[in-house]
CSV table of C-alpha atoms in Angstrom, one decimal:
chain,number,residue,atom,x,y,z
A,84,MET,CA,-0.7,-13.9,12.8
A,85,THR,CA,2.1,-15.9,11.1
A,86,THR,CA,5.2,-15.3,9.1
A,87,ASP,CA,3.1,-15.9,6.0
A,88,HIS,CA,1.0,-12.9,7.1
A,89,PHE,CA,4.1,-10.7,6.8
A,90,SER,CA,5.1,-12.2,3.4
A,91,LYS,CA,1.9,-10.7,1.9
A,92,VAL,CA,2.9,-7.2,2.8
A,93,ALA,CA,6.6,-7.3,1.9
A,94,PRO,CA,7.6,-5.4,-1.3
A,95,VAL,CA,7.9,-7.7,-4.3
A,96,ALA,CA,10.0,-7.0,-7.4
A,97,LYS,CA,8.9,-9.0,-10.4
A,98,LYS,CA,9.3,-9.0,-14.1
A,99,TYR,CA,6.2,-9.5,-16.3
A,100,ALA,CA,5.8,-10.1,-20.0
A,101,ALA,CA,2.7,-7.9,-20.0
A,102,ILE,CA,0.2,-6.1,-17.9
A,103,LEU,CA,-3.6,-6.3,-18.5
A,104,PHE,CA,-5.7,-3.6,-16.9
A,105,ASP,CA,-9.4,-3.5,-16.1
A,106,LEU,CA,-10.7,0.1,-16.8
A,107,ASP,CA,-13.3,1.4,-14.4
A,108,GLY,CA,-12.3,1.2,-10.8
A,109,THR,CA,-8.7,0.4,-11.9
A,110,LEU,CA,-7.5,3.2,-14.2
A,111,ILE,CA,-10.5,5.5,-13.9
A,112,ASP,CA,-13.3,6.1,-11.5
A,113,SER,CA,-16.7,6.8,-13.1
A,114,THR,CA,-18.8,5.7,-10.1
A,115,PRO,CA,-21.1,8.7,-10.1
A,116,ALA,CA,-21.9,8.1,-13.8
A,117,VAL,CA,-22.5,4.4,-13.3
A,118,ILE,CA,-24.8,5.0,-10.4
A,119,ALA,CA,-26.7,7.6,-12.4
A,120,HIS,CA,-27.0,5.2,-15.3
A,121,TRP,CA,-28.3,2.2,-13.3
A,122,THR,CA,-30.6,4.4,-11.1
A,123,GLN,CA,-32.3,5.7,-14.2
A,124,PHE,CA,-32.5,2.2,-15.7
A,125,GLY,CA,-34.2,1.0,-12.5
A,126,LYS,CA,-36.7,3.8,-12.4
A,127,ASP,CA,-37.5,3.3,-16.1
A,128,TYR,CA,-38.3,-0.4,-15.6
A,129,GLY,CA,-39.6,-0.5,-12.1
A,130,ILE,CA,-36.5,-2.1,-10.5
A,131,ASP,CA,-34.9,-1.0,-7.2
A,132,PRO,CA,-31.6,0.5,-8.3
A,133,ALA,CA,-30.0,-0.7,-5.1
A,134,LEU,CA,-30.5,-4.3,-6.2
A,135,ILE,CA,-28.9,-3.6,-9.5
A,136,LEU,CA,-25.9,-1.7,-8.1
A,137,ALA,CA,-25.3,-4.4,-5.5
A,138,THR,CA,-23.9,-6.7,-8.1
A,139,SER,CA,-23.2,-4.6,-11.2
A,140,HIS,CA,-19.6,-3.5,-10.8
A,141,GLY,CA,-17.1,-5.4,-12.9
A,142,ARG,CA,-19.8,-7.1,-15.0
A,143,ARG,CA,-21.0,-6.4,-18.5
A,144,THR,CA,-24.1,-4.3,-19.0
A,145,ILE,CA,-25.6,-7.0,-21.2
A,146,ASP,CA,-25.2,-9.6,-18.5
A,147,ILE,CA,-26.9,-7.3,-15.9
A,148,ILE,CA,-29.8,-6.6,-18.3
A,149,LYS,CA,-30.2,-10.3,-19.0
A,150,GLN,CA,-30.7,-10.7,-15.2
A,151,TRP,CA,-33.4,-8.0,-14.9
A,152,ARG,CA,-34.9,-7.3,-18.4
A,153,PRO,CA,-33.8,-10.2,-20.7
A,154,GLU,CA,-36.0,-8.9,-23.5
A,155,LEU,CA,-33.7,-5.9,-23.8
A,156,ALA,CA,-30.4,-7.9,-23.7
A,157,ASN,CA,-28.9,-7.3,-27.1
A,158,MET,CA,-25.6,-5.6,-27.9
A,159,ASP,CA,-27.1,-2.9,-30.1
A,160,TYR,CA,-29.2,-1.7,-27.2
A,161,VAL,CA,-26.2,-1.9,-24.8
A,162,ARG,CA,-24.0,0.2,-27.2
A,163,GLU,CA,-26.7,2.8,-27.5
A,164,VAL,CA,-27.3,3.3,-23.8
A,165,GLU,CA,-23.6,3.0,-22.8
A,166,GLY,CA,-22.6,5.5,-25.6
A,167,ARG,CA,-24.8,8.1,-23.8
A,168,ILE,CA,-22.9,7.8,-20.5
A,169,PRO,CA,-19.6,9.6,-21.4
A,170,LYS,CA,-21.6,12.3,-23.3
A,171,GLU,CA,-24.0,13.0,-20.4
A,172,HIS,CA,-21.6,12.5,-17.5
A,173,ALA,CA,-18.2,13.5,-18.8
A,174,ALA,CA,-17.4,15.5,-15.7
A,175,ASP,CA,-18.1,12.5,-13.5
A,176,ALA,CA,-15.0,10.5,-14.5
A,177,LYS,CA,-11.5,11.0,-13.1
A,178,GLU,CA,-8.2,9.1,-13.2
A,179,LEU,CA,-7.2,7.1,-10.2
A,180,PRO,CA,-3.9,7.8,-8.3
A,181,GLY,CA,-0.8,6.4,-9.9
A,182,THR,CA,-2.4,5.4,-13.2
A,183,ARG,CA,-1.1,8.0,-15.5
A,184,THR,CA,2.5,7.4,-14.5
A,185,LEU,CA,2.3,3.7,-15.1
A,186,VAL,CA,0.4,3.6,-18.4
A,187,SER,CA,2.5,6.4,-19.8
A,188,SER,CA,5.7,4.5,-19.0
A,189,LEU,CA,4.3,1.4,-20.6
A,190,HIS,CA,3.3,3.3,-23.7
A,191,LYS,CA,6.6,5.2,-24.1
A,192,THR,CA,8.7,2.1,-23.8
A,193,ARG,CA,6.5,0.0,-26.1
A,194,ALA,CA,6.0,-2.5,-23.4
A,195,LYS,CA,3.1,-5.0,-23.8
A,196,TRP,CA,-0.1,-3.9,-22.1
A,197,ALA,CA,-3.8,-4.0,-22.7
A,198,ILE,CA,-7.2,-2.9,-21.3
A,199,VAL,CA,-9.7,-5.6,-20.7
A,200,THR,CA,-13.0,-4.0,-19.7
A,201,SER,CA,-16.6,-5.0,-19.1
A,202,GLY,CA,-17.8,-1.9,-20.9
A,203,THR,CA,-18.5,-1.8,-24.7
A,204,SER,CA,-16.3,0.2,-27.1
A,205,ALA,CA,-19.0,2.8,-27.1
A,206,LEU,CA,-18.3,3.4,-23.4
A,207,ALA,CA,-14.7,2.5,-22.8
A,208,GLU,CA,-13.1,4.3,-25.8
A,209,PRO,CA,-14.6,7.7,-25.0
A,210,TRP,CA,-13.6,7.4,-21.3
A,211,VAL,CA,-10.0,6.8,-22.2
A,212,LYS,CA,-10.0,9.7,-24.7
A,213,LEU,CA,-11.7,12.1,-22.2
A,214,ILE,CA,-9.2,11.2,-19.4
A,215,GLY,CA,-6.3,11.7,-21.9
A,216,PHE,CA,-4.7,8.3,-21.4
A,217,PRO,CA,-2.7,6.6,-24.2
A,218,ARG,CA,-4.7,4.0,-26.0
A,219,PRO,CA,-3.2,0.5,-25.9
A,220,GLU,CA,-3.1,-1.4,-29.2
A,221,VAL,CA,-5.0,-4.3,-27.6
A,222,PHE,CA,-8.3,-3.0,-26.1
A,223,MET,CA,-10.7,-5.8,-25.2
A,224,THR,CA,-14.3,-4.6,-24.7
A,225,ALA,CA,-17.6,-6.3,-23.8
A,226,ASP,CA,-18.7,-6.4,-27.4
A,227,LYS,CA,-15.6,-8.4,-28.5
A,228,VAL,CA,-16.2,-11.4,-26.2
A,229,VAL,CA,-18.9,-14.0,-25.9
A,230,ASN,CA,-18.5,-14.4,-22.1
A,231,GLY,CA,-18.0,-11.6,-19.7
A,232,LYS,CA,-16.1,-11.6,-16.4
A,233,PRO,CA,-15.7,-13.8,-14.2
A,234,ASP,CA,-15.1,-15.8,-17.4
A,235,PRO,CA,-11.4,-15.5,-18.4
A,236,GLU,CA,-12.2,-15.1,-22.2
A,237,GLY,CA,-11.3,-11.4,-22.3
A,238,TYR,CA,-7.9,-11.9,-20.6
A,239,LEU,CA,-7.1,-15.0,-22.7
A,240,LEU,CA,-7.9,-13.1,-25.9
A,241,ALA,CA,-5.8,-10.1,-24.8
A,242,ARG,CA,-2.8,-12.4,-24.2
A,243,LYS,CA,-3.2,-13.9,-27.6
A,244,GLN,CA,-3.5,-10.6,-29.3
A,245,LEU,CA,-0.3,-9.4,-27.6
A,246,GLY,CA,1.5,-12.4,-29.1
A,247,LEU,CA,2.1,-14.2,-25.9
A,248,SER,CA,2.5,-17.9,-26.2
A,249,LYS,CA,1.9,-20.2,-23.2
A,250,THR,CA,4.9,-22.2,-24.3
A,251,VAL,CA,7.2,-19.2,-24.0
A,252,GLU,CA,5.5,-17.1,-21.3
A,253,PRO,CA,3.6,-19.0,-18.6
A,254,PRO,CA,0.3,-17.3,-17.8
A,255,ALA,CA,1.6,-16.3,-14.4
A,256,ASP,CA,4.2,-14.1,-16.2
A,257,VAL,CA,1.3,-11.8,-17.1
A,258,LEU,CA,-0.1,-9.4,-14.5
A,259,VAL,CA,-3.8,-8.6,-14.3
A,260,VAL,CA,-4.8,-5.4,-12.5
A,261,GLU,CA,-8.4,-5.4,-11.2
A,262,ASP,CA,-10.6,-3.9,-8.5
A,263,ALA,CA,-13.8,-6.1,-8.6
A,264,PRO,CA,-14.1,-9.7,-7.5
A,265,ALA,CA,-15.6,-10.8,-10.9
A,266,GLY,CA,-12.5,-9.4,-12.7
A,267,ILE,CA,-10.1,-10.9,-10.1
A,268,ARG,CA,-11.7,-14.3,-10.6
A,269,ALA,CA,-11.3,-13.9,-14.4
A,270,GLY,CA,-7.6,-13.1,-14.1
A,271,LYS,CA,-7.0,-16.1,-11.9
A,272,ALA,CA,-9.0,-18.3,-14.2
A,273,ALA,CA,-6.7,-17.1,-17.0
A,274,GLY,CA,-3.8,-18.3,-14.9
A,275,CYS,CA,-2.3,-14.8,-14.3
A,276,ASP,CA,-1.0,-13.1,-11.2
A,277,VAL,CA,-3.7,-10.6,-10.1
A,278,LEU,CA,-3.0,-7.3,-8.4
A,279,ALA,CA,-6.2,-6.0,-6.6
A,280,LEU,CA,-6.8,-2.4,-5.9
A,281,LEU,CA,-8.9,-1.3,-2.9
A,282,THR,CA,-10.7,1.3,-4.9
A,283,THR,CA,-14.2,-0.2,-4.9
A,284,HIS,CA,-14.3,-3.3,-2.7
A,285,SER,CA,-13.0,-4.3,0.7
A,286,ARG,CA,-9.8,-6.2,1.4
A,287,GLU,CA,-11.9,-9.2,2.5
A,288,GLU,CA,-13.8,-9.3,-0.9
A,289,VAL,CA,-10.7,-9.1,-3.1
A,290,GLU,CA,-8.8,-11.6,-1.0
A,291,ALA,CA,-11.7,-14.0,-1.1
A,292,ALA,CA,-11.7,-13.7,-4.9
A,293,GLY,CA,-8.1,-14.9,-5.0
A,294,ALA,CA,-5.9,-11.7,-5.5
A,295,ASP,CA,-2.2,-12.4,-5.2
A,296,PHE,CA,-1.3,-8.8,-4.2
A,297,VAL,CA,-3.5,-6.1,-2.6
A,298,VAL,CA,-2.7,-2.4,-2.8
A,299,GLU,CA,-4.6,0.8,-2.1
A,300,ASP,CA,-4.1,2.1,-5.7
A,301,LEU,CA,-1.4,2.2,-8.4
A,302,GLU,CA,0.7,4.6,-6.4
A,303,SER,CA,1.8,1.5,-4.6
A,304,VAL,CA,3.3,0.1,-7.8
A,305,GLU,CA,6.7,1.4,-8.9
A,306,TRP,CA,8.0,1.3,-12.5
A,307,LEU,CA,11.5,0.0,-12.4
A,308,GLY,CA,11.9,-0.3,-16.2
A,309,GLY,CA,10.5,-2.0,-19.3
A,310,ASP,CA,10.6,-2.7,-23.0
A,311,GLU,CA,9.1,-5.0,-25.5
A,312,ASP,CA,10.8,-8.0,-23.7
A,313,GLY,CA,9.3,-7.3,-20.3
A,314,ILE,CA,8.2,-5.0,-17.5
A,315,LEU,CA,9.9,-4.8,-14.1
A,316,LEU,CA,7.7,-3.6,-11.2
A,317,LEU,CA,8.1,-3.1,-7.5
A,318,ILE,CA,4.8,-3.9,-5.8
A,319,ASN,CA,4.4,-2.5,-2.3
A,320,PRO,CA,1.3,-4.3,-0.8
A,321,THR,CA,-0.9,-2.4,1.5
A,322,PRO,CA,-0.8,-4.0,4.9
A,323,PRO,CA,-4.1,-5.0,6.5
A,324,PRO,CA,-5.2,-3.3,9.7
A,325,THR,CA,-3.5,-5.1,12.6
A,326,VAL,CA,-3.0,-4.6,16.2
A,327,SER,CA,0.3,-3.0,17.3
A,328,VAL,CA,3.2,-5.3,17.7
A,329,LEU,CA,3.5,-3.9,21.2
A,330,GLN,CA,0.1,-5.3,21.9
A,331,LEU,CA,1.1,-8.8,20.9
A,332,GLY,CA,1.9,-11.2,23.7
A,333,PRO,CA,5.5,-12.6,24.0
A,334,LYS,CA,4.3,-16.0,22.7
A,335,LEU,CA,2.9,-14.5,19.5
A,336,ILE,CA,6.0,-12.3,18.9
A,337,ASN,CA,8.2,-15.4,19.3
A,338,GLU,CA,6.0,-17.2,16.7
A,339,VAL,CA,6.3,-14.5,14.2
A,340,LEU,CA,9.9,-13.5,14.9
A,341,PRO,CA,11.6,-16.7,16.1
A,342,ASN,CA,15.0,-16.5,17.7
């Protein structure tokens, strides 16, 4: 354990030009619906659903279908099957802790924010409506990009549509909020700071993907103020499991807390 270890759990106040959110696993949790969808797909086409689910989260349906049944991989088919999910599993989606407070504050102050999701508009738009979240003006879905996460295309397009110029706002002045390694890598590839939520993956997985901050959920993010010119946040990182300081030897204590 080093001083750098402690810097990763210290609260951080930072102003961002915009916040770009993933949807499922970040703002909402529709895990039961997703599991039901891919389980049925696997049964229909003779594929072990566990193999599909092992790598499906955070990726576009069309990219997953390309992997398992490439002959079905067209956007019309994807929209049709994804459009059924909110209709058949509406009760299986819920908002995640802290999300409503943050997105409502962004919406009310006209701050710049967007949703960048691996779901198509046929899936993502109904989820947002069913949960009752405000809809951002910039809503990037799987059918609006050529390349899905971990490619940064969606996040780069969202920046552009929000009117953010790299010459005025460096990429790191935009915060991406994600839960899946594929999305974290996309945010980092876009040059943004990435806040990872521990809602679907382990700390080891999100840290390996390159997350700058790790929190349990959005209740660890405090809204300090915002408007069209920027958003001030206080991020309270979730500390990793550690041994008690009392269990550390004197040598290690002196290393971490020098005289």
